[in-house]
mmCIF file of N, CA, C and O in Angstrom:
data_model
loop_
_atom_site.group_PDB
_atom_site.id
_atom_site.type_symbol
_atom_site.label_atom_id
_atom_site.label_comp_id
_atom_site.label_asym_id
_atom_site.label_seq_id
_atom_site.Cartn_x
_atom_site.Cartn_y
_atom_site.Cartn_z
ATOM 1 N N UNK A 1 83.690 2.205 -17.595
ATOM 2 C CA UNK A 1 82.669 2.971 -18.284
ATOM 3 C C UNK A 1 81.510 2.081 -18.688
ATOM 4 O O UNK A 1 80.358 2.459 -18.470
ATOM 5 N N UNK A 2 81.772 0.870 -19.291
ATOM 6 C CA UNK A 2 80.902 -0.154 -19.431
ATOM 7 C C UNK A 2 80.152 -0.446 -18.456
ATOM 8 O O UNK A 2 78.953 -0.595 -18.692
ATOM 9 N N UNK A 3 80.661 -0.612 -17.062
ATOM 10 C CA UNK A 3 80.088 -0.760 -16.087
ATOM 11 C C UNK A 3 79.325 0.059 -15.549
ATOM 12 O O UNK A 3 78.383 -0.368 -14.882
ATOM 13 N N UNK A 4 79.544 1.501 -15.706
ATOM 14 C CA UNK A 4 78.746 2.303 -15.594
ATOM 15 C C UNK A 4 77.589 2.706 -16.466
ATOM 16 O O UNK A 4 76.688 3.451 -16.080
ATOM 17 N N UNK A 5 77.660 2.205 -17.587
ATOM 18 C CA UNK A 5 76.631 2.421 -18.532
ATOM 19 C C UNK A 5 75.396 1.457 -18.261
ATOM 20 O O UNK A 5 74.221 1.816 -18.184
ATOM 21 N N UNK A 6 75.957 -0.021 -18.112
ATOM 22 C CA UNK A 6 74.988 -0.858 -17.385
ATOM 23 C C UNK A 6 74.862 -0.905 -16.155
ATOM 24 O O UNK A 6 74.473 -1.957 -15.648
ATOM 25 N N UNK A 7 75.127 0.101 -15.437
ATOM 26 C CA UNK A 7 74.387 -0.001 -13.851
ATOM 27 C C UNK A 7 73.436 1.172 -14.537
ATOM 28 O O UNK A 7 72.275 0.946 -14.196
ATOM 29 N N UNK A 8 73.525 2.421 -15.439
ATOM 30 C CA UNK A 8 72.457 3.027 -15.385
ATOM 31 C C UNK A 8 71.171 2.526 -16.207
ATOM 32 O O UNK A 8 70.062 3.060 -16.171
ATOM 33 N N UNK A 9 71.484 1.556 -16.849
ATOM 34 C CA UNK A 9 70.391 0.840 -18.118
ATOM 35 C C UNK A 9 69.422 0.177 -16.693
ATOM 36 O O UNK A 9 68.273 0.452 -16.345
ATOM 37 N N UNK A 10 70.574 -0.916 -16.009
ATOM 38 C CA UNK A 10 69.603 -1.523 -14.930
ATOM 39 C C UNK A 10 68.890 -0.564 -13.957
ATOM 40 O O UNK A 10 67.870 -0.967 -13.398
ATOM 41 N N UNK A 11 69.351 0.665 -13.716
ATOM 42 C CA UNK A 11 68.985 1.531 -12.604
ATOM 43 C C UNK A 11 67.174 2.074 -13.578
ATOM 44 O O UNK A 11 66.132 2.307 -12.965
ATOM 45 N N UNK A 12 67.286 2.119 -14.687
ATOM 46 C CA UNK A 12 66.323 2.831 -15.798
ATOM 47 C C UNK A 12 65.516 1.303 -16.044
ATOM 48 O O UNK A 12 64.321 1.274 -16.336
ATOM 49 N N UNK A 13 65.882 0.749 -15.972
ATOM 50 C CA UNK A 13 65.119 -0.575 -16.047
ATOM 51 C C UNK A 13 64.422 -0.789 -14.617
ATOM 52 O O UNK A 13 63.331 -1.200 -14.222
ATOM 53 N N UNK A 14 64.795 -0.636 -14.436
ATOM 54 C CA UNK A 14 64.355 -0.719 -12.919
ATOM 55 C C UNK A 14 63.782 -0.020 -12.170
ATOM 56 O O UNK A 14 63.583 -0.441 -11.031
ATOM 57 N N UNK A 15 63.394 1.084 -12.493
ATOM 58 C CA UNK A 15 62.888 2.298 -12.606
ATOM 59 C C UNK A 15 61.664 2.490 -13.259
ATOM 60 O O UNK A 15 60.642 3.038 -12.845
ATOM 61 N N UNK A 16 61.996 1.772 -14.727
ATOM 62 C CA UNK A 16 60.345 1.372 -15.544
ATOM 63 C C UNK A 16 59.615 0.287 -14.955
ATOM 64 O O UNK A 16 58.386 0.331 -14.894
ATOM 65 N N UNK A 17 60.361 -0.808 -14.461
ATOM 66 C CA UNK A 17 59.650 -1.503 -14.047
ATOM 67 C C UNK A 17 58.767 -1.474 -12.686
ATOM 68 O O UNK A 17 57.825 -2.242 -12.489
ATOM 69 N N UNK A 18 59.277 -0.317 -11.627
ATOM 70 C CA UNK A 18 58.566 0.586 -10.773
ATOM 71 C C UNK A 18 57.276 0.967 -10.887
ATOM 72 O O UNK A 18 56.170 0.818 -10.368
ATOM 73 N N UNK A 19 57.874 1.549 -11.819
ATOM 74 C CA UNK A 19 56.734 2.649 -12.566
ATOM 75 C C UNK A 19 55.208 1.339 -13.180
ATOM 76 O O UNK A 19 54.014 1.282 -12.889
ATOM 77 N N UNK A 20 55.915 0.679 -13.905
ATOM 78 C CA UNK A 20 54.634 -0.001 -14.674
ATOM 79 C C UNK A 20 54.143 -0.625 -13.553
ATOM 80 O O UNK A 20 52.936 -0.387 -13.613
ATOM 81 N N UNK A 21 54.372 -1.361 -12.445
ATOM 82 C CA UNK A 21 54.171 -2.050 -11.316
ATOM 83 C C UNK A 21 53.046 -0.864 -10.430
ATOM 84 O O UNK A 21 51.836 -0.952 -10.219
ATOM 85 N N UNK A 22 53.869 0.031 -10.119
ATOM 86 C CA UNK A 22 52.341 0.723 -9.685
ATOM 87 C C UNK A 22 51.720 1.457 -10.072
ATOM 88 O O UNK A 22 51.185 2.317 -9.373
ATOM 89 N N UNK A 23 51.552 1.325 -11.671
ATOM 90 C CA UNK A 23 50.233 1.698 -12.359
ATOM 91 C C UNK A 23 49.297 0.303 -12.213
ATOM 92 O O UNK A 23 48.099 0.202 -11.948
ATOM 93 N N UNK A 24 50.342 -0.766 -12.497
ATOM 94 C CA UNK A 24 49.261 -2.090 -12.247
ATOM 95 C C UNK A 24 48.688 -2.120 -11.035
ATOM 96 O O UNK A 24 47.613 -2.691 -10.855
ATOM 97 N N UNK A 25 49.477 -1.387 -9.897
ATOM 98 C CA UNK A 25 48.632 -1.854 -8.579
ATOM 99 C C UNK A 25 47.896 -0.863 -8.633
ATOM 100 O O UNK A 25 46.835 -1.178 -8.094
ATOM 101 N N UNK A 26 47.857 0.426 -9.074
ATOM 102 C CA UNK A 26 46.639 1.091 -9.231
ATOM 103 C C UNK A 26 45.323 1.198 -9.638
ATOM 104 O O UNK A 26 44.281 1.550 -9.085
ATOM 105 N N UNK A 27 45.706 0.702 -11.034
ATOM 106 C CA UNK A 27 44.715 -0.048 -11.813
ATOM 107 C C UNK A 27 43.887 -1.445 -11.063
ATOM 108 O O UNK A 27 42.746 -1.902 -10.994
ATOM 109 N N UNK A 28 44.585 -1.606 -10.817
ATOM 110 C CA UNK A 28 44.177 -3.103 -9.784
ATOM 111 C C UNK A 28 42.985 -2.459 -8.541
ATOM 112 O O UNK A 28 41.778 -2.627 -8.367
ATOM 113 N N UNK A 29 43.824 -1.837 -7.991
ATOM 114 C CA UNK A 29 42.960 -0.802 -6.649
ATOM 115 C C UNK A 29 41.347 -0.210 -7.207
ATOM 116 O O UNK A 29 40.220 -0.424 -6.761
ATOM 117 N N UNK A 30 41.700 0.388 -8.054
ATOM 118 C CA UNK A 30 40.481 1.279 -9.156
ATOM 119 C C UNK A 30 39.535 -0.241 -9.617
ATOM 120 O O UNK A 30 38.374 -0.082 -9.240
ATOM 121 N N UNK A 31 39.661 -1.157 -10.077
ATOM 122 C CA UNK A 31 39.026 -1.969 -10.549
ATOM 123 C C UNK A 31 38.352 -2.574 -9.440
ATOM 124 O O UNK A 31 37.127 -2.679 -9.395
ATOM 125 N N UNK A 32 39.134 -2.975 -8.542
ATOM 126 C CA UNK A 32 38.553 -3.470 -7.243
ATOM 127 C C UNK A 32 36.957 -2.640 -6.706
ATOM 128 O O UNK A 32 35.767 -2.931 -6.830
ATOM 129 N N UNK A 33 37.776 -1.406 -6.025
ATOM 130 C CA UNK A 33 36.521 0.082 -5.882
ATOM 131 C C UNK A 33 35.789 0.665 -7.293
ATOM 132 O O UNK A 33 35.220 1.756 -7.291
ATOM 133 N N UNK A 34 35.872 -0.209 -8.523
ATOM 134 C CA UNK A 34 34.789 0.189 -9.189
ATOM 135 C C UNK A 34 33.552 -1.267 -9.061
ATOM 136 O O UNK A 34 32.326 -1.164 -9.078
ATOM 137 N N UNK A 35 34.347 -2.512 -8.939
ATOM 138 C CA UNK A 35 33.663 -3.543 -8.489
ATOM 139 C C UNK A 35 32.773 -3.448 -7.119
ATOM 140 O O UNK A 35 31.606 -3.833 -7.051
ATOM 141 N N UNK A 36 33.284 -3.051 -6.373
ATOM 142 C CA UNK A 36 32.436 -2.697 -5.325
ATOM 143 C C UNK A 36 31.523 -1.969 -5.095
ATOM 144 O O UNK A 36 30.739 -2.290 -4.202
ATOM 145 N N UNK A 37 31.307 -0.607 -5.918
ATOM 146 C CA UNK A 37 31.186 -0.091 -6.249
ATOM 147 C C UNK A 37 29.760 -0.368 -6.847
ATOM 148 O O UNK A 37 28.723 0.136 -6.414
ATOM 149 N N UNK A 38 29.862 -1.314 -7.990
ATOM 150 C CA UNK A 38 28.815 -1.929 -8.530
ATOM 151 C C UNK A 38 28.028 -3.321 -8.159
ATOM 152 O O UNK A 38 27.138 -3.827 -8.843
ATOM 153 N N UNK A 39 28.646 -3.916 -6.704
ATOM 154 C CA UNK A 39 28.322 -4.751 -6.330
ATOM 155 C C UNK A 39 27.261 -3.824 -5.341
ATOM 156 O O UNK A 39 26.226 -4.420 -5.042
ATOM 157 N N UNK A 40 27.375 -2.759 -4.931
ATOM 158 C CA UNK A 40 26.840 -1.947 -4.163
ATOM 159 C C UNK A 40 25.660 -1.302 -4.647
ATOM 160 O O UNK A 40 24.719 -0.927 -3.947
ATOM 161 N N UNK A 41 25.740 -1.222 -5.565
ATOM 162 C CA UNK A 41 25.074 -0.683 -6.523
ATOM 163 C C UNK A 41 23.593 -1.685 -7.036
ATOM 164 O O UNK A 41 22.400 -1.404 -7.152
ATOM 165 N N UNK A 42 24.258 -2.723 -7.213
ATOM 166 C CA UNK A 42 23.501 -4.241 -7.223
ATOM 167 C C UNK A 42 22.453 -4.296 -6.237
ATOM 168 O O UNK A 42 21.258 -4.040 -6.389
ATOM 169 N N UNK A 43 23.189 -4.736 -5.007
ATOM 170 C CA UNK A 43 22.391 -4.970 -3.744
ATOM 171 C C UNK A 43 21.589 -3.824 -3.541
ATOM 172 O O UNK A 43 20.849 -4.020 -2.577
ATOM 173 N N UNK A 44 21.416 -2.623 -4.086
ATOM 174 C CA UNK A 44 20.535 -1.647 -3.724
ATOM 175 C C UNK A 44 19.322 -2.124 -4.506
ATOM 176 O O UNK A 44 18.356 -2.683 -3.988
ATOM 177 N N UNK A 45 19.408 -1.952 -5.326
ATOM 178 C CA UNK A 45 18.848 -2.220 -6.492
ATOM 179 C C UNK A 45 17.847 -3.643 -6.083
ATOM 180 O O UNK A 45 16.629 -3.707 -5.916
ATOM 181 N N UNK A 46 18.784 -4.589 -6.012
ATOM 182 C CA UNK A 46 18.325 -5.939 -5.512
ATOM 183 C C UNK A 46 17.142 -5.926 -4.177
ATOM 184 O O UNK A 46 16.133 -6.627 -4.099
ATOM 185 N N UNK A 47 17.778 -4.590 -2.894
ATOM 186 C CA UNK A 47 16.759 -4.344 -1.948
ATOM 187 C C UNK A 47 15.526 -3.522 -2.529
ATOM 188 O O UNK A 47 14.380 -3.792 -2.169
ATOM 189 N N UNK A 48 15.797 -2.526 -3.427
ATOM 190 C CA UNK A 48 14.917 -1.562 -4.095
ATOM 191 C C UNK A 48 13.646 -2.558 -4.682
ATOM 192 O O UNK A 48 12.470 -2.220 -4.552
ATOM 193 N N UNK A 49 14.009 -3.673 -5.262
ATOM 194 C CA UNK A 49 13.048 -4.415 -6.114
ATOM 195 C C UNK A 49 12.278 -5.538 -5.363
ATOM 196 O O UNK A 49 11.169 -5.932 -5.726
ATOM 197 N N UNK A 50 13.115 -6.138 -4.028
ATOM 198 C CA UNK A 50 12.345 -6.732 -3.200
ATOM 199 C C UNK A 50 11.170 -5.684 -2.530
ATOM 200 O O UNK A 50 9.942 -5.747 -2.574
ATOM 201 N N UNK A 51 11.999 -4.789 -1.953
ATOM 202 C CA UNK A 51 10.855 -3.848 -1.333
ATOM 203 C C UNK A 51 9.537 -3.211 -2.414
ATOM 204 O O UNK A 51 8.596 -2.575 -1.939
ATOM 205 N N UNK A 52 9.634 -3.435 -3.549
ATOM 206 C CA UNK A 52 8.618 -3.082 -4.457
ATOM 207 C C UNK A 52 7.392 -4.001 -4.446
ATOM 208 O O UNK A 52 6.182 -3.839 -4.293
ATOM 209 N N UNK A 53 8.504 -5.401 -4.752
ATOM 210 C CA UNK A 53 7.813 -6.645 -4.511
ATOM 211 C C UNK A 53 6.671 -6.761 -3.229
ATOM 212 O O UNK A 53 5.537 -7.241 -3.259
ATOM 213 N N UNK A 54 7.291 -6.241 -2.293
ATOM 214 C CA UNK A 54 6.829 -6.843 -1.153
ATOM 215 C C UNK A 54 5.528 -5.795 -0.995
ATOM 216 O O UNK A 54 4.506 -5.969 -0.331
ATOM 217 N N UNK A 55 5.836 -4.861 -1.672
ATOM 218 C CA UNK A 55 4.442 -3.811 -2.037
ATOM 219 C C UNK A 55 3.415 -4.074 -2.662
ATOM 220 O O UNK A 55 2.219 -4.012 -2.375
ATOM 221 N N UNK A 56 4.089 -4.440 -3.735
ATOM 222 C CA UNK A 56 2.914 -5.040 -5.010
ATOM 223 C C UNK A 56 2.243 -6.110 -3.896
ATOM 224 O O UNK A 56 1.020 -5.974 -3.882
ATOM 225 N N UNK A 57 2.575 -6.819 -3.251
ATOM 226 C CA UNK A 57 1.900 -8.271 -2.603
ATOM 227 C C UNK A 57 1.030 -7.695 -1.969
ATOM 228 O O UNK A 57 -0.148 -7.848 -2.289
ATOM 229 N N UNK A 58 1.448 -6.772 -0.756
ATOM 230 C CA UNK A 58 0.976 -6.447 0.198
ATOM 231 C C UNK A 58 -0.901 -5.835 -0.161
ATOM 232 O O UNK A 58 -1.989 -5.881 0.413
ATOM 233 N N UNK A 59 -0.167 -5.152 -1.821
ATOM 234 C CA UNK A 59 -1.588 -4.317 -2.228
ATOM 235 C C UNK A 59 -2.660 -5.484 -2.643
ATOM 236 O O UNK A 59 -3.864 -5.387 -2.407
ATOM 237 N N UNK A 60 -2.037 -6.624 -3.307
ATOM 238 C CA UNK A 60 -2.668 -7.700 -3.638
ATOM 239 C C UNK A 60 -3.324 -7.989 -2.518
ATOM 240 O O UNK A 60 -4.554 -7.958 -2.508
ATOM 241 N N UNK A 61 -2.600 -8.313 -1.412
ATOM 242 C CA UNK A 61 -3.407 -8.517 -0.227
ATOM 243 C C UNK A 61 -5.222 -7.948 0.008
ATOM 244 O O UNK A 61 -6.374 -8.287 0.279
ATOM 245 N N UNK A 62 -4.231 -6.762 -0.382
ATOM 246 C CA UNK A 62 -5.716 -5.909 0.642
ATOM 247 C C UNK A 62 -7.086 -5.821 -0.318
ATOM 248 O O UNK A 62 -8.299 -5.723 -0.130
ATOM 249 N N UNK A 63 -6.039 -5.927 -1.627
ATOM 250 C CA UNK A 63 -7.335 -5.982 -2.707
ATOM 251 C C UNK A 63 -8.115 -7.014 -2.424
ATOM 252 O O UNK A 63 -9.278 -7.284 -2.721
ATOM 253 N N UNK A 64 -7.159 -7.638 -1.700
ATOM 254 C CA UNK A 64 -8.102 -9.581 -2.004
ATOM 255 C C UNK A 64 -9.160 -9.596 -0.483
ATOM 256 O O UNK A 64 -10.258 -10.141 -0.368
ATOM 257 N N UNK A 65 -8.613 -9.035 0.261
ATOM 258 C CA UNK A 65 -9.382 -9.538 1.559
ATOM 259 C C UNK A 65 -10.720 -8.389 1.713
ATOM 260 O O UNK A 65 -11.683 -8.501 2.473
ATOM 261 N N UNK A 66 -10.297 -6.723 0.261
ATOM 262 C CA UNK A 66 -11.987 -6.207 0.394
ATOM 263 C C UNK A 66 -12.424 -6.809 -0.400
ATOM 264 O O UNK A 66 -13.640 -6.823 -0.211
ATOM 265 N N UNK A 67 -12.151 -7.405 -1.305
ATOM 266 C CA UNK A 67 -13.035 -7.812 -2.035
ATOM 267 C C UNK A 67 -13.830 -9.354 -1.327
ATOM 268 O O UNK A 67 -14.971 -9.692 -1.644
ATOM 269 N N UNK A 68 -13.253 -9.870 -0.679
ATOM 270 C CA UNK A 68 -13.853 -11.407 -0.033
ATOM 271 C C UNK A 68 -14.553 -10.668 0.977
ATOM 272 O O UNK A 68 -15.222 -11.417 1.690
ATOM 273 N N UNK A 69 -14.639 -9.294 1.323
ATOM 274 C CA UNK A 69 -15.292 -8.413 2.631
ATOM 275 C C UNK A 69 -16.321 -8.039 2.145
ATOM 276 O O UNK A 69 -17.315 -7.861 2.849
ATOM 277 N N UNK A 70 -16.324 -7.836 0.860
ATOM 278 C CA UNK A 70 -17.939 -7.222 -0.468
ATOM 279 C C UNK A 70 -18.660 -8.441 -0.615
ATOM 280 O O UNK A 70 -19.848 -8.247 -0.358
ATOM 281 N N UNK A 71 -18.362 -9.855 -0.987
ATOM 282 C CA UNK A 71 -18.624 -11.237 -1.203
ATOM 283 C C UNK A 71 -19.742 -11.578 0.345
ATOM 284 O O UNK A 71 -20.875 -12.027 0.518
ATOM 285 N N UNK A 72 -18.683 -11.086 1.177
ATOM 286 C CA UNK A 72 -19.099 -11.737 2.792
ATOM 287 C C UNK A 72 -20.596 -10.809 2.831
ATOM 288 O O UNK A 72 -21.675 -11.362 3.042
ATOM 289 N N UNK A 73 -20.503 -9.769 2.663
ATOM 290 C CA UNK A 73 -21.539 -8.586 2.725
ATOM 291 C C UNK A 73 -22.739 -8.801 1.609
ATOM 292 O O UNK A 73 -23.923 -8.853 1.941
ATOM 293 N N UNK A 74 -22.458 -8.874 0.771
ATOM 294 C CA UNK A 74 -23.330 -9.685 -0.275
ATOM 295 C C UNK A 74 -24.295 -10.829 -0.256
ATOM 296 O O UNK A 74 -25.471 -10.949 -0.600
ATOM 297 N N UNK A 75 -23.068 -11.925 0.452
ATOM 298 C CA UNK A 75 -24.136 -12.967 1.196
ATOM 299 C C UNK A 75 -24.592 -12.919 2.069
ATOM 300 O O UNK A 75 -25.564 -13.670 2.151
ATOM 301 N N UNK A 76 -24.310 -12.153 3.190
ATOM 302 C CA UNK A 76 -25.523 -11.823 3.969
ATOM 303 C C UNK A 76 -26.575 -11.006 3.569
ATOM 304 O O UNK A 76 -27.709 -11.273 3.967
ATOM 305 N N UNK A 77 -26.388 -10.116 2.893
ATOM 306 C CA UNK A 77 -27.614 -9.419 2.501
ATOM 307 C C UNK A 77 -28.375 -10.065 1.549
ATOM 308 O O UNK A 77 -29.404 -9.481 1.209
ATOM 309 N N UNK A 78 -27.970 -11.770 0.725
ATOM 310 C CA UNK A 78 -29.129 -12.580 -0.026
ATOM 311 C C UNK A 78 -29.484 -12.970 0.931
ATOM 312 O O UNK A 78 -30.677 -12.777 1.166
ATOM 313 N N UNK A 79 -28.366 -13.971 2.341
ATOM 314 C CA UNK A 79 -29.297 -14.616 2.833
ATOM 315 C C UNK A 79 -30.103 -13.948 3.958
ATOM 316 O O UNK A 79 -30.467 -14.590 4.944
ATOM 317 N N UNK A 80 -30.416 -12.437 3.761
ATOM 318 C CA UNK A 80 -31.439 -12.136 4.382
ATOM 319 C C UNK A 80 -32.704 -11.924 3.575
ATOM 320 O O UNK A 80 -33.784 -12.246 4.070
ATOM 321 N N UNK A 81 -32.647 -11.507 2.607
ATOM 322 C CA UNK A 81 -33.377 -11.540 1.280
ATOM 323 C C UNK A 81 -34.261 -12.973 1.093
ATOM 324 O O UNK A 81 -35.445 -13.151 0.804
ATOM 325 N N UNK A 82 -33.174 -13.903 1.383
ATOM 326 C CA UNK A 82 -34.268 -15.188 1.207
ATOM 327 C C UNK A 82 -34.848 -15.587 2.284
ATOM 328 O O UNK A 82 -35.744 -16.389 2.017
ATOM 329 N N UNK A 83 -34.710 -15.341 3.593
ATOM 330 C CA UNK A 83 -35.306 -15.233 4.908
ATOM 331 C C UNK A 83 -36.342 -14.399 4.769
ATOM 332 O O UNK A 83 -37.208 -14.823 5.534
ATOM 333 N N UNK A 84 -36.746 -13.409 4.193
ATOM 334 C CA UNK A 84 -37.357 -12.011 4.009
ATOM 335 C C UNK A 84 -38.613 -13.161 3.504
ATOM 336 O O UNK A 84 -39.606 -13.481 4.157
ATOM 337 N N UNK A 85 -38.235 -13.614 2.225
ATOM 338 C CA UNK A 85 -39.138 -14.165 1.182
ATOM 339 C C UNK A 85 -39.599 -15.367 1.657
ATOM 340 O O UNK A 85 -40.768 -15.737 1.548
ATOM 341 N N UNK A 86 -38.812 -15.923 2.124
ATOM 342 C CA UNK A 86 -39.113 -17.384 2.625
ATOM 343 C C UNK A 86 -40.453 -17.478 3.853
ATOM 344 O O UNK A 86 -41.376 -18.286 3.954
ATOM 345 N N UNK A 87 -40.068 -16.238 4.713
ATOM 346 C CA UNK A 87 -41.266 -16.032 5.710
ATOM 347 C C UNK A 87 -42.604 -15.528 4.895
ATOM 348 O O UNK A 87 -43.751 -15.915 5.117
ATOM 349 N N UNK A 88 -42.159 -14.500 3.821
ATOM 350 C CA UNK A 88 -43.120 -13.854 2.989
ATOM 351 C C UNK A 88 -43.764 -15.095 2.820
ATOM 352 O O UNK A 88 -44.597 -15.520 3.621
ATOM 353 N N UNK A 89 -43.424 -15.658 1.855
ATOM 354 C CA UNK A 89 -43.944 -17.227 1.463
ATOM 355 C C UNK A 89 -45.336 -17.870 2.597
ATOM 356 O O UNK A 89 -46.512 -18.202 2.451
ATOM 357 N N UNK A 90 -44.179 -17.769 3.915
ATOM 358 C CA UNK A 90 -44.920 -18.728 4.774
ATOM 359 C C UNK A 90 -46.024 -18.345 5.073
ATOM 360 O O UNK A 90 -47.055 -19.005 5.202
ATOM 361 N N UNK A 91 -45.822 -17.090 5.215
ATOM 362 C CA UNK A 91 -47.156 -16.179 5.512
ATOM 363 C C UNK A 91 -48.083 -16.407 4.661
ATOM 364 O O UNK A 91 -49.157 -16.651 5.212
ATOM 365 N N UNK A 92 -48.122 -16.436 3.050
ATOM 366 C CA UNK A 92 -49.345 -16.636 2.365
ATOM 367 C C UNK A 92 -49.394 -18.089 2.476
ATOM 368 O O UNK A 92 -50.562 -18.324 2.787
ATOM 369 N N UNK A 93 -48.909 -18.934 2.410
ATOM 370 C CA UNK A 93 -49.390 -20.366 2.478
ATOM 371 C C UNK A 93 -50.143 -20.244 3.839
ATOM 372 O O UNK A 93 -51.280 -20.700 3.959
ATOM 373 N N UNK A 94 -49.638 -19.763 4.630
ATOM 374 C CA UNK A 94 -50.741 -19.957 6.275
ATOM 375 C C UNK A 94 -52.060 -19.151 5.564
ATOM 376 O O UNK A 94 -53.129 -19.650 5.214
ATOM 377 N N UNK A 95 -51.629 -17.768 5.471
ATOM 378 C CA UNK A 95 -53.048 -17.254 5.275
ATOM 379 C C UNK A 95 -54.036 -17.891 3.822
ATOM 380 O O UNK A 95 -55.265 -17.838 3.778
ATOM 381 N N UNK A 96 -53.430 -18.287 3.073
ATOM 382 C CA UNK A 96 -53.995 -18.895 1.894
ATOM 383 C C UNK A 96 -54.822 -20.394 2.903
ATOM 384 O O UNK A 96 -56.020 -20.358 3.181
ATOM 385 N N UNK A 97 -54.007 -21.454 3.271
ATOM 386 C CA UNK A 97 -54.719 -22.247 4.228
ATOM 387 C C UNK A 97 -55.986 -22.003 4.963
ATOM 388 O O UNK A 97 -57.045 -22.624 4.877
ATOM 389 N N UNK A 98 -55.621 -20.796 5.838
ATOM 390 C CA UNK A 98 -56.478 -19.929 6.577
ATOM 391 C C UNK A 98 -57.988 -19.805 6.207
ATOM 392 O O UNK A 98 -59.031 -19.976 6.837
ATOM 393 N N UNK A 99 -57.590 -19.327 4.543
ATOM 394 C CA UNK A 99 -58.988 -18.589 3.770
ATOM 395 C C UNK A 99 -59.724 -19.896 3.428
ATOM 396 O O UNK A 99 -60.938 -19.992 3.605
ATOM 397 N N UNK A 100 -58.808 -21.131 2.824
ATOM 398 C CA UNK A 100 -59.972 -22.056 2.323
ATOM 399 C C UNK A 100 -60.460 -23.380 3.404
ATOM 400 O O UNK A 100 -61.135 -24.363 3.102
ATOM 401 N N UNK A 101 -59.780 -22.970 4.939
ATOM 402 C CA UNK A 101 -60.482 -23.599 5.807
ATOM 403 C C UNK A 101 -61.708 -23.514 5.935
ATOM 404 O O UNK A 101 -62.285 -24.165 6.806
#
């Protein structure tokens, strides 16, 4: 009877220890696929913010090359302005010459 009482303690022991074993491997499983989960989650995120990045630059870009395109346009239109004047100029010094020959 003794013997039978402790084969069922070990059979119930053994039985809990089943039991708690694959809640741990469950728990284990679940932690894993919630890690991944959020590692996944990460790298989106991580691509989401490069690709923003690479936006913001890109706009920087374009801001930068109209604006050096307004600069470029600008100086040509002084240095036609001072070509304009510079001949203006030449012209009255000739004709000024001209008059008190």
């Amino acid at each position: 009877a003794d013997e039978a009482a402790t084969a069922d303690q070990l059979r119930e022991a053994l039985s809990g220890a089943e039991t708690a074993l694959r809640e741990s491997i469950q728990m284990a499983e679940d932690a894993i696929e919630d890690s991944e989960t959020q590692v996944g989650e990460m790298q989106q995120k991580m691509e989401d913010a490069a690709a923003e990045a690479t936006k913001a630059l890109q706009q920087v870009q374009a801001e930068a090359r109209a604006e050096v395109e307004e600069e470029k346009e600008e100086s040509r239109d002084l240095a036609k302005e001072l070509r304009r004047q510079g001949e203006s100029l030449a012209l009255e010094l000739r004709t000024s010459r001209a008059e008190s020959s």
